[in-house]
Coordinates of C-alpha atoms in Angstrom, one line a residue:
M1 CA 47.4 -5.3 51.1
S2 CA 47.3 -6.0 47.4
A3 CA 44.1 -5.3 45.4
P4 CA 42.1 -8.4 44.5
T5 CA 42.6 -9.7 41.0
L6 CA 39.5 -9.8 38.8
R7 CA 39.2 -13.0 36.8
P8 CA 36.8 -13.7 34.0
P9 CA 34.3 -16.5 34.7
S10 CA 35.4 -20.0 33.7
G11 CA 34.2 -21.4 30.4
P12 CA 34.5 -20.3 26.8
A13 CA 35.0 -16.6 26.4
V14 CA 32.3 -14.6 24.6
S15 CA 33.5 -11.5 22.9
S16 CA 31.4 -8.4 22.4
R17 CA 31.7 -9.0 18.7
T18 CA 30.3 -12.5 18.7
A19 CA 27.5 -11.8 21.2
P20 CA 25.2 -9.9 18.7
A21 CA 25.8 -12.6 16.1
L22 CA 24.4 -15.2 18.5
L23 CA 21.2 -13.2 18.8
R24 CA 20.7 -13.0 15.0
P25 CA 18.1 -15.2 13.4
S26 CA 19.6 -18.1 11.5
G27 CA 18.6 -21.2 9.7
L28 CA 16.6 -22.0 6.6
T29 CA 13.5 -20.2 7.7
W30 CA 15.4 -16.9 8.1
T31 CA 17.2 -17.5 4.8
V32 CA 13.9 -17.9 2.9
L33 CA 12.5 -14.7 4.6
R34 CA 15.6 -12.7 3.9
L35 CA 15.9 -13.8 0.2
H36 CA 12.2 -12.9 -0.4
R37 CA 11.9 -9.9 2.0
A38 CA 10.6 -7.7 -0.9
A39 CA 7.7 -10.1 -1.4
L40 CA 7.1 -10.4 2.3
L41 CA 7.0 -6.6 2.7
M42 CA 4.5 -6.3 -0.2
W43 CA 2.4 -9.0 1.4
I44 CA 2.4 -7.2 4.7
A45 CA 1.6 -3.9 3.0
A46 CA -1.3 -5.5 1.1
L47 CA -2.7 -6.9 4.3
L48 CA -2.5 -3.6 6.1
V49 CA -4.3 -1.8 3.2
A50 CA -7.0 -4.5 3.1
A51 CA -7.4 -4.3 6.9
G52 CA -7.7 -0.5 6.7
V53 CA -10.3 -0.7 3.9
L54 CA -12.4 -3.4 5.6
T55 CA -12.3 -1.6 9.0
W56 CA -13.6 1.5 7.2
M57 CA -16.3 -0.6 5.6
Y58 CA -17.4 -2.0 8.9
V59 CA -17.7 1.5 10.3
I60 CA -19.9 2.8 7.5
G61 CA -21.9 -0.4 7.2
P62 CA -24.9 1.0 9.2
D63 CA -25.0 4.1 7.0
A64 CA -24.9 1.9 3.9
V65 CA -27.9 -0.2 5.1
A66 CA -29.8 3.1 5.9
A67 CA -29.1 4.3 2.4
L68 CA -31.0 1.3 1.0
A69 CA -34.1 2.0 3.2
P70 CA -37.2 3.6 1.7
C71 CA -37.2 7.3 1.7
G72 CA -39.5 10.2 0.8
S73 CA -39.0 13.4 -1.2
P74 CA -40.0 15.4 0.7
P75 CA -39.6 13.2 3.7
A76 CA -42.8 12.0 5.2
G77 CA -43.3 10.5 8.7
A78 CA -40.4 8.3 9.6
L79 CA -39.0 8.1 6.1
P80 CA -35.7 9.9 5.6
D81 CA -35.1 12.5 2.9
C82 CA -34.1 10.9 -0.4
T83 CA -32.0 13.8 -1.4
V84 CA -29.8 13.4 1.7
L85 CA -29.4 9.7 1.1
D86 CA -28.5 10.2 -2.6
A87 CA -26.0 12.8 -1.7
I88 CA -24.3 10.4 0.8
S89 CA -24.3 7.3 -1.5
T90 CA -22.7 5.3 1.3
D91 CA -24.2 2.1 -0.1
E92 CA -22.3 2.5 -3.4
T93 CA -19.0 3.2 -1.6
Y94 CA -19.5 0.2 0.7
S95 CA -20.4 -2.2 -2.0
T96 CA -17.6 -1.1 -4.3
W97 CA -14.8 -1.5 -1.8
I98 CA -16.1 -4.7 -0.3
R99 CA -16.2 -6.3 -3.7
L100 CA -12.8 -5.0 -4.6
V101 CA -11.2 -6.6 -1.6
S102 CA -13.2 -9.8 -2.1
T103 CA -12.1 -10.0 -5.7
A104 CA -8.5 -9.5 -4.6
V105 CA -8.7 -12.3 -2.1
S106 CA -10.6 -14.6 -4.5
Y107 CA -7.9 -14.4 -7.2
L108 CA -4.9 -14.3 -4.8
M109 CA -3.9 -17.9 -5.9
F110 CA -2.8 -16.7 -9.4
P111 CA -0.1 -14.2 -8.4
V112 CA 1.0 -16.7 -5.7
A113 CA 1.4 -19.5 -8.2
A114 CA 3.3 -17.2 -10.6
W115 CA 5.6 -15.9 -7.8
A116 CA 6.3 -19.4 -6.5
G117 CA 7.2 -20.6 -9.9
A118 CA 9.4 -17.6 -10.9
A119 CA 11.0 -16.1 -7.8
L120 CA 10.6 -18.7 -5.0
V121 CA 12.1 -21.7 -6.8
G122 CA 12.5 -21.1 -10.5
R123 CA 15.1 -18.2 -10.3
E124 CA 17.3 -20.1 -7.8
L125 CA 17.3 -23.2 -10.1
E126 CA 18.1 -21.1 -13.1
D127 CA 20.8 -19.1 -11.4
G128 CA 22.4 -22.1 -9.7
T129 CA 22.1 -20.8 -6.2
A130 CA 19.9 -23.8 -5.2
Q131 CA 22.6 -26.2 -6.4
L132 CA 25.2 -24.2 -4.5
A133 CA 23.1 -24.5 -1.3
W134 CA 22.9 -28.3 -1.8
T135 CA 26.6 -28.6 -1.8
Q136 CA 26.8 -26.9 1.6
S137 CA 25.1 -28.2 4.8
V138 CA 21.6 -28.1 3.4
S139 CA 20.2 -31.2 1.7
P140 CA 17.9 -30.8 -1.3
V141 CA 14.9 -32.1 0.7
R142 CA 15.4 -29.7 3.6
W143 CA 15.9 -26.9 1.1
L144 CA 12.6 -27.7 -0.6
A145 CA 10.8 -28.2 2.7
A146 CA 11.8 -24.7 3.8
K147 CA 10.8 -23.3 0.4
L148 CA 7.3 -24.7 0.9
A149 CA 6.7 -24.4 4.6
V150 CA 7.8 -20.8 5.3
P151 CA 5.6 -19.2 2.5
A152 CA 2.8 -21.6 3.3
A153 CA 2.7 -20.4 6.9
V154 CA 2.9 -16.8 6.0
L155 CA 0.3 -17.1 3.3
T156 CA -2.1 -19.1 5.5
L157 CA -1.9 -16.6 8.3
G158 CA -2.4 -13.6 6.1
T159 CA -5.2 -15.1 4.0
T160 CA -7.0 -16.3 7.1
L161 CA -6.8 -12.8 8.5
A162 CA -8.1 -11.2 5.3
V163 CA -11.0 -13.7 5.2
L164 CA -12.0 -13.0 8.8
L165 CA -11.9 -9.3 8.2
D166 CA -13.9 -9.6 5.1
V167 CA -16.6 -11.6 6.9
W168 CA -16.5 -9.1 9.8
A169 CA -16.9 -6.1 7.5
R170 CA -20.0 -7.6 5.8
R171 CA -21.9 -7.5 9.1
D172 CA -25.3 -9.2 8.4
G173 CA -24.3 -10.0 4.8
N174 CA -27.1 -7.9 3.1
P175 CA -27.0 -9.4 -0.5
S176 CA -28.1 -6.0 -1.9
L177 CA -24.8 -4.6 -0.6
V178 CA -22.3 -7.4 -0.6
G179 CA -23.7 -9.9 -3.1
D180 CA -25.2 -13.4 -2.6
W181 CA -23.2 -16.1 -0.8
Y182 CA -23.0 -18.2 -4.0
D183 CA -21.5 -15.4 -6.1
P184 CA -18.0 -16.7 -7.1
E185 CA -16.0 -13.9 -5.5
V186 CA -18.1 -13.8 -2.4
Y187 CA -18.0 -17.5 -2.0
A188 CA -14.2 -17.7 -2.5
S189 CA -13.4 -14.8 -0.1
T190 CA -15.5 -15.6 2.9
G191 CA -14.5 -19.2 3.7
P192 CA -11.6 -21.6 4.1
V193 CA -11.4 -22.2 0.3
A194 CA -9.5 -18.9 0.0
V195 CA -6.6 -20.4 2.0
A196 CA -6.8 -23.8 0.2
Y197 CA -6.6 -22.1 -3.2
V198 CA -3.6 -20.1 -2.2
L199 CA -1.8 -23.2 -0.9
A200 CA -2.7 -25.1 -4.1
G201 CA -1.2 -22.2 -6.1
L202 CA 1.9 -22.3 -4.1
A203 CA 2.4 -26.0 -4.6
F204 CA 1.7 -25.7 -8.3
G205 CA 4.3 -23.0 -8.6
V206 CA 7.0 -25.0 -6.9
L207 CA 6.2 -28.1 -9.0
A208 CA 6.3 -26.1 -12.2
A209 CA 9.7 -24.6 -11.3
L210 CA 11.2 -28.1 -10.6
L211 CA 9.7 -29.5 -13.8
L212 CA 10.9 -26.6 -16.1
G213 CA 13.9 -25.2 -14.3
K214 CA 13.3 -21.7 -15.7
A215 CA 11.6 -18.8 -14.0
L216 CA 9.3 -17.4 -16.6
P217 CA 8.1 -20.6 -18.1
A218 CA 7.4 -22.0 -14.6
A219 CA 5.4 -18.8 -13.7
G220 CA 3.3 -19.2 -16.8
A221 CA 2.7 -22.9 -16.4
A222 CA 1.8 -22.5 -12.7
F223 CA -0.6 -19.7 -13.5
A224 CA -2.3 -21.8 -16.3
A225 CA -2.6 -24.8 -14.0
T226 CA -4.1 -22.8 -11.2
L227 CA -6.5 -21.2 -13.7
V228 CA -7.7 -24.6 -14.9
L229 CA -8.1 -25.8 -11.3
S230 CA -10.1 -22.7 -10.3
Y231 CA -12.5 -22.9 -13.2
G232 CA -12.8 -26.6 -13.0
L233 CA -13.8 -26.6 -9.4
R234 CA -16.2 -23.7 -10.0
A235 CA -17.9 -25.7 -12.7
V236 CA -18.5 -28.8 -10.5
R237 CA -19.1 -26.8 -7.2
P238 CA -22.9 -27.3 -7.2
S239 CA -22.4 -31.1 -7.3
L240 CA -20.0 -31.2 -4.4
W241 CA -22.9 -31.6 -1.9
P242 CA -26.4 -33.1 -2.3
T243 CA -28.9 -30.6 -3.5
T244 CA -32.4 -29.9 -2.2
T245 CA -35.5 -30.5 -4.4
I246 CA -39.0 -29.1 -3.6
T247 CA -42.3 -29.4 -5.4
G248 CA -45.4 -27.3 -5.5
R249 CA -46.0 -23.5 -5.6
A250 CA -42.9 -22.9 -3.4
A251 CA -40.7 -24.1 -6.3
L252 CA -41.8 -21.0 -8.2
D253 CA -40.9 -18.6 -5.4
L254 CA -37.5 -19.6 -4.1
P255 CA -35.8 -17.1 -1.7
R256 CA -33.0 -15.0 -3.0
S257 CA -30.6 -16.8 -0.8
A258 CA -31.2 -20.0 -2.7
L259 CA -28.8 -21.0 -5.5
E260 CA -31.2 -22.3 -8.1
L261 CA -29.8 -25.0 -10.3
E262 CA -32.8 -26.4 -12.2
H263 CA -36.6 -26.0 -12.3
G264 CA -39.4 -27.5 -14.3
V265 CA -42.8 -29.1 -14.3
V266 CA -44.3 -32.5 -13.5
T267 CA -46.7 -33.8 -16.2
S268 CA -49.9 -35.6 -15.4
D269 CA -48.2 -38.9 -16.1
G270 CA -45.5 -38.2 -13.5
R271 CA -42.7 -37.2 -15.9
R272 CA -40.4 -34.3 -14.9
I273 CA -39.4 -31.8 -17.6
G274 CA -36.5 -29.6 -16.7
N275 CA -36.2 -25.9 -17.4
D276 CA -39.8 -25.7 -18.5
L277 CA -41.3 -22.2 -18.0
A278 CA -44.9 -23.3 -18.6
C279 CA -47.3 -21.5 -16.2
V280 CA -44.5 -19.5 -14.6
G281 CA -45.7 -16.0 -13.8
S282 CA -49.3 -17.0 -13.8
G283 CA -49.9 -14.9 -10.7
T284 CA -51.8 -16.5 -7.8
S285 CA -51.7 -20.1 -6.8
A286 CA -55.2 -20.6 -8.2
R287 CA -54.2 -19.3 -11.6
S288 CA -51.1 -21.5 -11.6
R289 CA -53.1 -24.6 -10.8
A290 CA -55.6 -23.7 -13.5
C291 CA -52.8 -23.2 -16.0
G292 CA -51.3 -26.5 -15.0
R293 CA -54.5 -28.4 -15.6
S294 CA -55.1 -26.8 -19.0
S295 CA -51.5 -27.6 -20.0
G296 CA -51.5 -31.2 -18.7
L297 CA -49.2 -30.4 -15.8
S298 CA -49.7 -31.6 -12.2
D299 CA -46.9 -29.8 -10.3
F300 CA -43.8 -27.7 -10.3
W301 CA -40.3 -28.6 -9.0
A302 CA -37.0 -26.9 -8.4
T303 CA -33.5 -28.1 -7.4
Y304 CA -31.3 -25.7 -5.4
H305 CA -28.7 -25.2 -2.7
P306 CA -30.0 -23.3 0.3
K307 CA -27.8 -20.9 2.2
S308 CA -27.2 -23.6 4.9
H309 CA -25.1 -25.5 2.3
F310 CA -22.4 -22.9 2.3
W311 CA -20.3 -24.6 4.9
P312 CA -20.6 -28.2 3.6
L313 CA -19.6 -26.9 0.1
Q314 CA -16.7 -24.9 1.5
L315 CA -15.4 -27.9 3.5
V316 CA -15.6 -30.4 0.6
E317 CA -14.0 -28.0 -1.8
S318 CA -11.3 -27.1 0.7
G319 CA -10.6 -30.8 1.2
L320 CA -10.2 -31.4 -2.5
L321 CA -7.9 -28.4 -2.9
L322 CA -5.7 -29.5 0.0
A323 CA -5.5 -33.0 -1.5
V324 CA -4.4 -31.5 -4.8
A325 CA -1.9 -29.2 -3.1
G326 CA -0.5 -32.2 -1.1
A327 CA -0.2 -34.3 -4.3
A328 CA 1.6 -31.5 -6.1
A329 CA 4.0 -31.0 -3.1
A330 CA 4.6 -34.8 -3.0
A331 CA 5.3 -34.8 -6.7
A332 CA 7.8 -32.0 -6.2
F333 CA 9.7 -33.9 -3.5
T334 CA 9.7 -37.1 -5.6
L335 CA 11.1 -35.2 -8.6
L336 CA 13.8 -33.5 -6.6
R337 CA 14.9 -36.7 -5.0
R338 CA 15.3 -38.4 -8.4
R339 CA 17.2 -35.5 -9.9
T340 CA 19.6 -35.2 -6.9
A341 CA 20.0 -38.9 -6.1

C-alpha cells in the first residue's frame, strides 16, 4: 500500500515570508504614525508624566487641605501642631505641581501649532516628499486628510485624558490650593476648551505650512496666529455669556467664586456710575446706607459671572474655537486643491 500524498489546500499559496507582511499595519494612518513616531513617543511620555504627577496630587490632596486648616503652637484642643504642618508643607507641593500641569495643558496649543507647521506638513513640502507621495497612489486630498485626522485623534484623546486627570486631582477645587475657576490657566485646563485650542493650533499649523511651504516660517506663523487667537478670546471671554447684575449691600460682598467684572453706585436720580468706590469699606450695612445718603447715593451694584457660568462659557468658547479650526482646515483643503489641480 502506498503512503497517502499530502497536497496543499487549494487556492493561492501563502508563503511564510509573506504571512507576517500581511499582519503589518499599512495605509496612510500607519504612515503618519511611523513618520512622526518621535513626536508620538514624546506625547505618550508627557502624558505618562502628567498622569503620574496628578495621581500623586490626588493622593496628597487631603494632607494639603489639612495643612491649610487652623493650627496651634503649642496645639490646643482639636487644633493640630503648627510646627508639624509647616514642616510638611504639603499644601505648597500640591499647589505648585497642580499649577505646573495646568499651565502645560493650557499652553499646549502653541507647541502643537509650531510642530504641525514645521514637522507635520512644512518639512514634507520643503523636502518634496509630499509631492512624491502625490505621484503614487495617494491623492493630495487623502494625504492632507490623513495629516489632519491622525494627529487630531491622538491629540484629542491625550488632551481629554489630561483634563480629566487634572479635574480629578483637584478634588473639591479648593481655590486656596488650586486657584479660582476663572484664572486663565485653571479655566483652560479643566474643560473642553483645552481640546478645542489644541485642534485650532493643529489646523493653524497645517494651513501655515501650505501657505508658506517652508518649515521654520510656517512654525513661526502658526505660533503667532495661535497666540493672537488665544489672547483675543481671553479678552472677550467675559462677554461670551450674559452676566449677572445685583444691587444692594450684596454687591459689596461678592463671594470669592464670583468673577467680578464691574461695580459701582446708583445715584439718587437713578444714574449708574461704574467703578465708583464711594462708601466701599464703610463697615456695617447701617454705615454704608448713612454714607450713601450723605454722598447722594441710593444703592450699590455689581456685574459678575458666578461659578455656575463655567460650563456655558466653556461650551461657547469651545464652539468658537472648533469653528475657527474647521475654517482653517477648509482653507487648507481649498488651497491644496488649487495648487494641485
